[in-house]
Amino acid sequence: MEIHIEYGADGRLSPEFLEMVRSISRKYGKLSETVWGQRVGAIDLVTILEIVGVFIGMKAIDGFVEGLIGKDWFTNLGRKTRNIVSVKLREFSNYLLELFNRVIASNRDRYGAVAVTEYIDDVTLYVVLNHKYMNAELISSLPFAIAKVVREIVINGLPEDNPKIVQLFPSFKANSWDYLFVPSVKGFGQRFIDRYLDLRDGQYYIIHSSQEFQARFSPHDRDIFKFLISFNKNYDMSIFKNL
């Protein structure tokens, strides 16, 4: 695998944390990294470490990524190709699982997000790995969930009023990756995630308020900066010290 990590030059991550990430990454693939300066973005998601483009970088699944297959992609692929895809996704899964168990699980109380970031054509997909309620089973199944999202974006596209930014989010009760947040431009203006795609039935659902979002998804207070649009705008600025 080609593994690329990005993180800030602000010293929020300890040398021990970074060296552990590097060591695990080198075990599973070829590592490269980028250090960024101060960043100001249009989203509320605050990342302290990003794992970038691993899924799209796996060349064995180019046919899948390019949309050359239908919705029943796993059954439509030939056995040899299907096995290659499965092996590649499992390698990604094993990498994320070791990273979670040895590094990320102990950082679930941090306000800053450790995230997987994928660029699918002109769409940016974020997946936060250190949600307060995140667990090893969800981490293990994440690459297969990303495959499902990539298929959805490539084949069906996104609503025209989405600014090409989405976030994959699990049902912690069901222990499965069930939701894709697809906020509209209006949602960014109103300051709450106003729409999601239910990956179980392929249907979009509208959210009418931040209160409705919180009632539906029950975000933990520690996850305030782990969403494209925060569910709480009345936070104490001092918590930035705990990113």
Short mmCIF file of C-alpha atoms in Angstrom, two decimals, residues 3-164:
data_model
loop_
_atom_site.label_atom_id
_atom_site.label_comp_id
_atom_site.label_asym_id
_atom_site.label_seq_id
_atom_site.Cartn_x
_atom_site.Cartn_y
_atom_site.Cartn_z
CA ILE A 3 0.33 5.28 2.81
CA HIS A 4 0.40 9.06 3.11
CA ILE A 5 -0.09 10.85 6.42
CA GLU A 6 -0.55 14.55 7.05
CA TYR A 7 -0.39 16.44 10.33
CA GLY A 8 0.22 19.91 11.71
CA ALA A 9 3.49 21.55 12.66
CA ASP A 10 1.92 22.87 15.87
CA GLY A 11 3.28 20.11 18.10
CA ARG A 12 -0.15 18.78 19.12
CA LEU A 13 1.04 15.25 18.36
CA SER A 14 3.84 13.93 20.52
CA PRO A 15 7.00 12.51 18.91
CA GLU A 16 6.04 9.13 20.42
CA PHE A 17 2.59 9.24 18.81
CA LEU A 18 4.01 10.12 15.40
CA GLU A 19 6.77 7.52 15.57
CA MET A 20 4.26 4.81 16.43
CA VAL A 21 2.11 5.85 13.45
CA ARG A 22 5.16 5.80 11.20
CA SER A 23 6.31 2.39 12.45
CA ILE A 24 2.90 0.78 11.89
CA SER A 25 2.50 2.45 8.50
CA ARG A 26 5.88 1.23 7.26
CA LYS A 27 4.93 -2.29 8.33
CA TYR A 28 2.03 -2.26 5.88
CA GLY A 29 3.31 -0.16 3.00
CA LYS A 30 5.41 2.65 1.62
CA LEU A 31 5.07 5.73 3.82
CA SER A 32 5.16 9.40 2.85
CA GLU A 33 4.13 12.38 4.93
CA THR A 34 3.29 16.06 4.74
CA VAL A 35 3.47 18.60 7.56
CA TRP A 36 1.08 21.51 7.24
CA GLY A 37 1.15 24.97 8.78
CA GLN A 38 -1.85 26.78 10.18
CA ARG A 39 -5.00 25.89 8.24
CA VAL A 40 -8.32 27.68 8.08
CA GLY A 41 -11.12 25.79 6.36
CA ALA A 42 -14.80 26.07 5.59
CA ILE A 43 -15.69 23.01 7.68
CA ASP A 44 -15.80 22.52 11.45
CA LEU A 45 -13.98 19.18 11.36
CA VAL A 46 -10.59 19.75 13.02
CA THR A 47 -8.07 17.05 12.13
CA ILE A 48 -4.81 16.48 13.97
CA LEU A 49 -3.78 13.60 11.69
CA GLU A 50 -5.06 12.52 8.28
CA ILE A 51 -4.42 9.24 6.46
CA VAL A 52 -4.85 10.29 2.85
CA GLY A 53 -5.84 8.42 -0.27
CA VAL A 54 -4.99 4.83 0.68
CA PHE A 55 -8.19 3.38 -0.78
CA ILE A 56 -8.05 5.24 -4.09
CA GLY A 57 -4.33 4.53 -4.27
CA MET A 58 -4.83 0.75 -4.38
CA LYS A 59 -4.35 0.12 -8.10
CA ALA A 60 -5.91 -3.34 -8.01
CA ILE A 61 -9.33 -1.72 -7.74
CA ASP A 62 -9.03 0.84 -10.53
CA GLY A 63 -11.86 -0.82 -12.44
CA PHE A 64 -14.10 -0.45 -9.45
CA VAL A 65 -13.11 3.15 -8.77
CA GLU A 66 -13.60 4.17 -12.38
CA GLY A 67 -17.16 2.90 -12.32
CA LEU A 68 -16.62 0.09 -14.79
CA ILE A 69 -18.85 -2.23 -12.81
CA GLY A 70 -22.44 -2.19 -11.68
CA LYS A 71 -24.06 -1.97 -8.29
CA ASP A 72 -23.62 -5.67 -7.60
CA TRP A 73 -19.92 -5.17 -8.07
CA PHE A 74 -18.67 -7.97 -5.85
CA THR A 75 -20.74 -10.64 -7.58
CA ASN A 76 -20.10 -9.20 -11.04
CA LEU A 77 -16.33 -9.24 -10.73
CA GLY A 78 -14.46 -12.30 -11.87
CA ARG A 79 -13.24 -14.58 -9.12
CA LYS A 80 -9.55 -13.68 -9.56
CA THR A 81 -10.22 -9.94 -9.54
CA ARG A 82 -12.68 -10.28 -6.67
CA ASN A 83 -10.05 -12.06 -4.61
CA ILE A 84 -7.51 -9.34 -5.33
CA VAL A 85 -9.96 -6.64 -4.28
CA SER A 86 -10.82 -8.54 -1.10
CA VAL A 87 -7.16 -9.03 -0.21
CA LYS A 88 -6.36 -5.34 -0.79
CA LEU A 89 -9.28 -4.18 1.32
CA ARG A 90 -8.31 -6.66 4.05
CA GLU A 91 -4.75 -5.29 4.05
CA PHE A 92 -6.15 -1.81 4.55
CA SER A 93 -8.41 -3.17 7.29
CA ASN A 94 -5.50 -4.85 9.11
CA TYR A 95 -3.49 -1.63 8.94
CA LEU A 96 -6.29 0.50 10.37
CA LEU A 97 -7.03 -2.08 13.05
CA GLU A 98 -3.45 -2.17 14.33
CA LEU A 99 -3.29 1.61 14.18
CA PHE A 100 -6.51 1.82 16.19
CA ASN A 101 -5.51 -0.73 18.82
CA ARG A 102 -2.03 0.65 19.39
CA VAL A 103 -2.49 4.40 18.88
CA ILE A 104 -5.96 5.73 18.15
CA ALA A 105 -8.05 4.00 20.82
CA SER A 106 -6.16 5.82 23.56
CA ASN A 107 -6.91 9.16 21.84
CA ARG A 108 -10.70 8.96 21.69
CA ASP A 109 -11.03 11.61 24.41
CA ARG A 110 -9.17 14.16 22.29
CA TYR A 111 -11.22 16.86 20.64
CA GLY A 112 -9.04 16.75 17.52
CA ALA A 113 -9.89 14.15 14.89
CA VAL A 114 -7.75 11.38 13.44
CA ALA A 115 -9.28 10.84 10.03
CA VAL A 116 -9.09 8.89 6.81
CA THR A 117 -9.42 11.25 3.85
CA GLU A 118 -10.20 10.06 0.33
CA TYR A 119 -10.53 12.12 -2.86
CA ILE A 120 -13.08 10.54 -5.20
CA ASP A 121 -12.96 12.54 -8.42
CA ASP A 122 -13.79 16.04 -7.10
CA VAL A 123 -15.42 14.81 -3.88
CA THR A 124 -13.63 14.78 -0.51
CA LEU A 125 -14.67 11.98 1.84
CA TYR A 126 -13.81 12.17 5.55
CA VAL A 127 -14.03 9.34 8.06
CA VAL A 128 -13.11 10.05 11.69
CA LEU A 129 -11.35 7.14 13.43
CA ASN A 130 -11.33 8.41 17.02
CA HIS A 131 -14.97 9.11 17.76
CA LYS A 132 -15.56 8.61 21.48
CA TYR A 133 -17.59 5.42 20.87
CA MET A 134 -15.38 4.00 18.09
CA ASN A 135 -14.43 0.34 18.38
CA ALA A 136 -12.24 -2.25 16.69
CA GLU A 137 -15.11 -3.95 14.85
CA LEU A 138 -16.10 -0.73 13.10
CA ILE A 139 -12.49 0.06 12.25
CA SER A 140 -12.01 -3.42 10.77
CA SER A 141 -15.03 -3.05 8.46
CA LEU A 142 -14.25 0.53 7.39
CA PRO A 143 -12.45 -0.21 4.07
CA PHE A 144 -15.46 -2.19 2.86
CA ALA A 145 -17.75 0.68 3.87
CA ILE A 146 -15.54 3.14 1.97
CA ALA A 147 -15.85 0.86 -1.06
CA LYS A 148 -19.63 1.14 -0.79
CA VAL A 149 -19.44 4.94 -0.61
CA VAL A 150 -17.06 5.16 -3.57
CA ARG A 151 -19.44 2.99 -5.59
CA GLU A 152 -22.35 5.25 -4.63
CA ILE A 153 -20.52 8.43 -5.61
CA VAL A 154 -19.12 7.07 -8.87
CA ILE A 155 -22.35 5.47 -10.06
CA ASN A 156 -25.09 7.71 -8.65
CA GLY A 157 -23.28 10.96 -7.92
CA LEU A 158 -24.26 13.45 -5.23
CA PRO A 159 -26.99 16.10 -5.02
CA GLU A 160 -25.98 19.23 -6.94
CA ASP A 161 -26.28 21.45 -3.85
CA ASN A 162 -23.59 19.54 -1.95
CA PRO A 163 -20.21 21.34 -2.06
CA LYS A 164 -18.39 18.06 -2.79
#
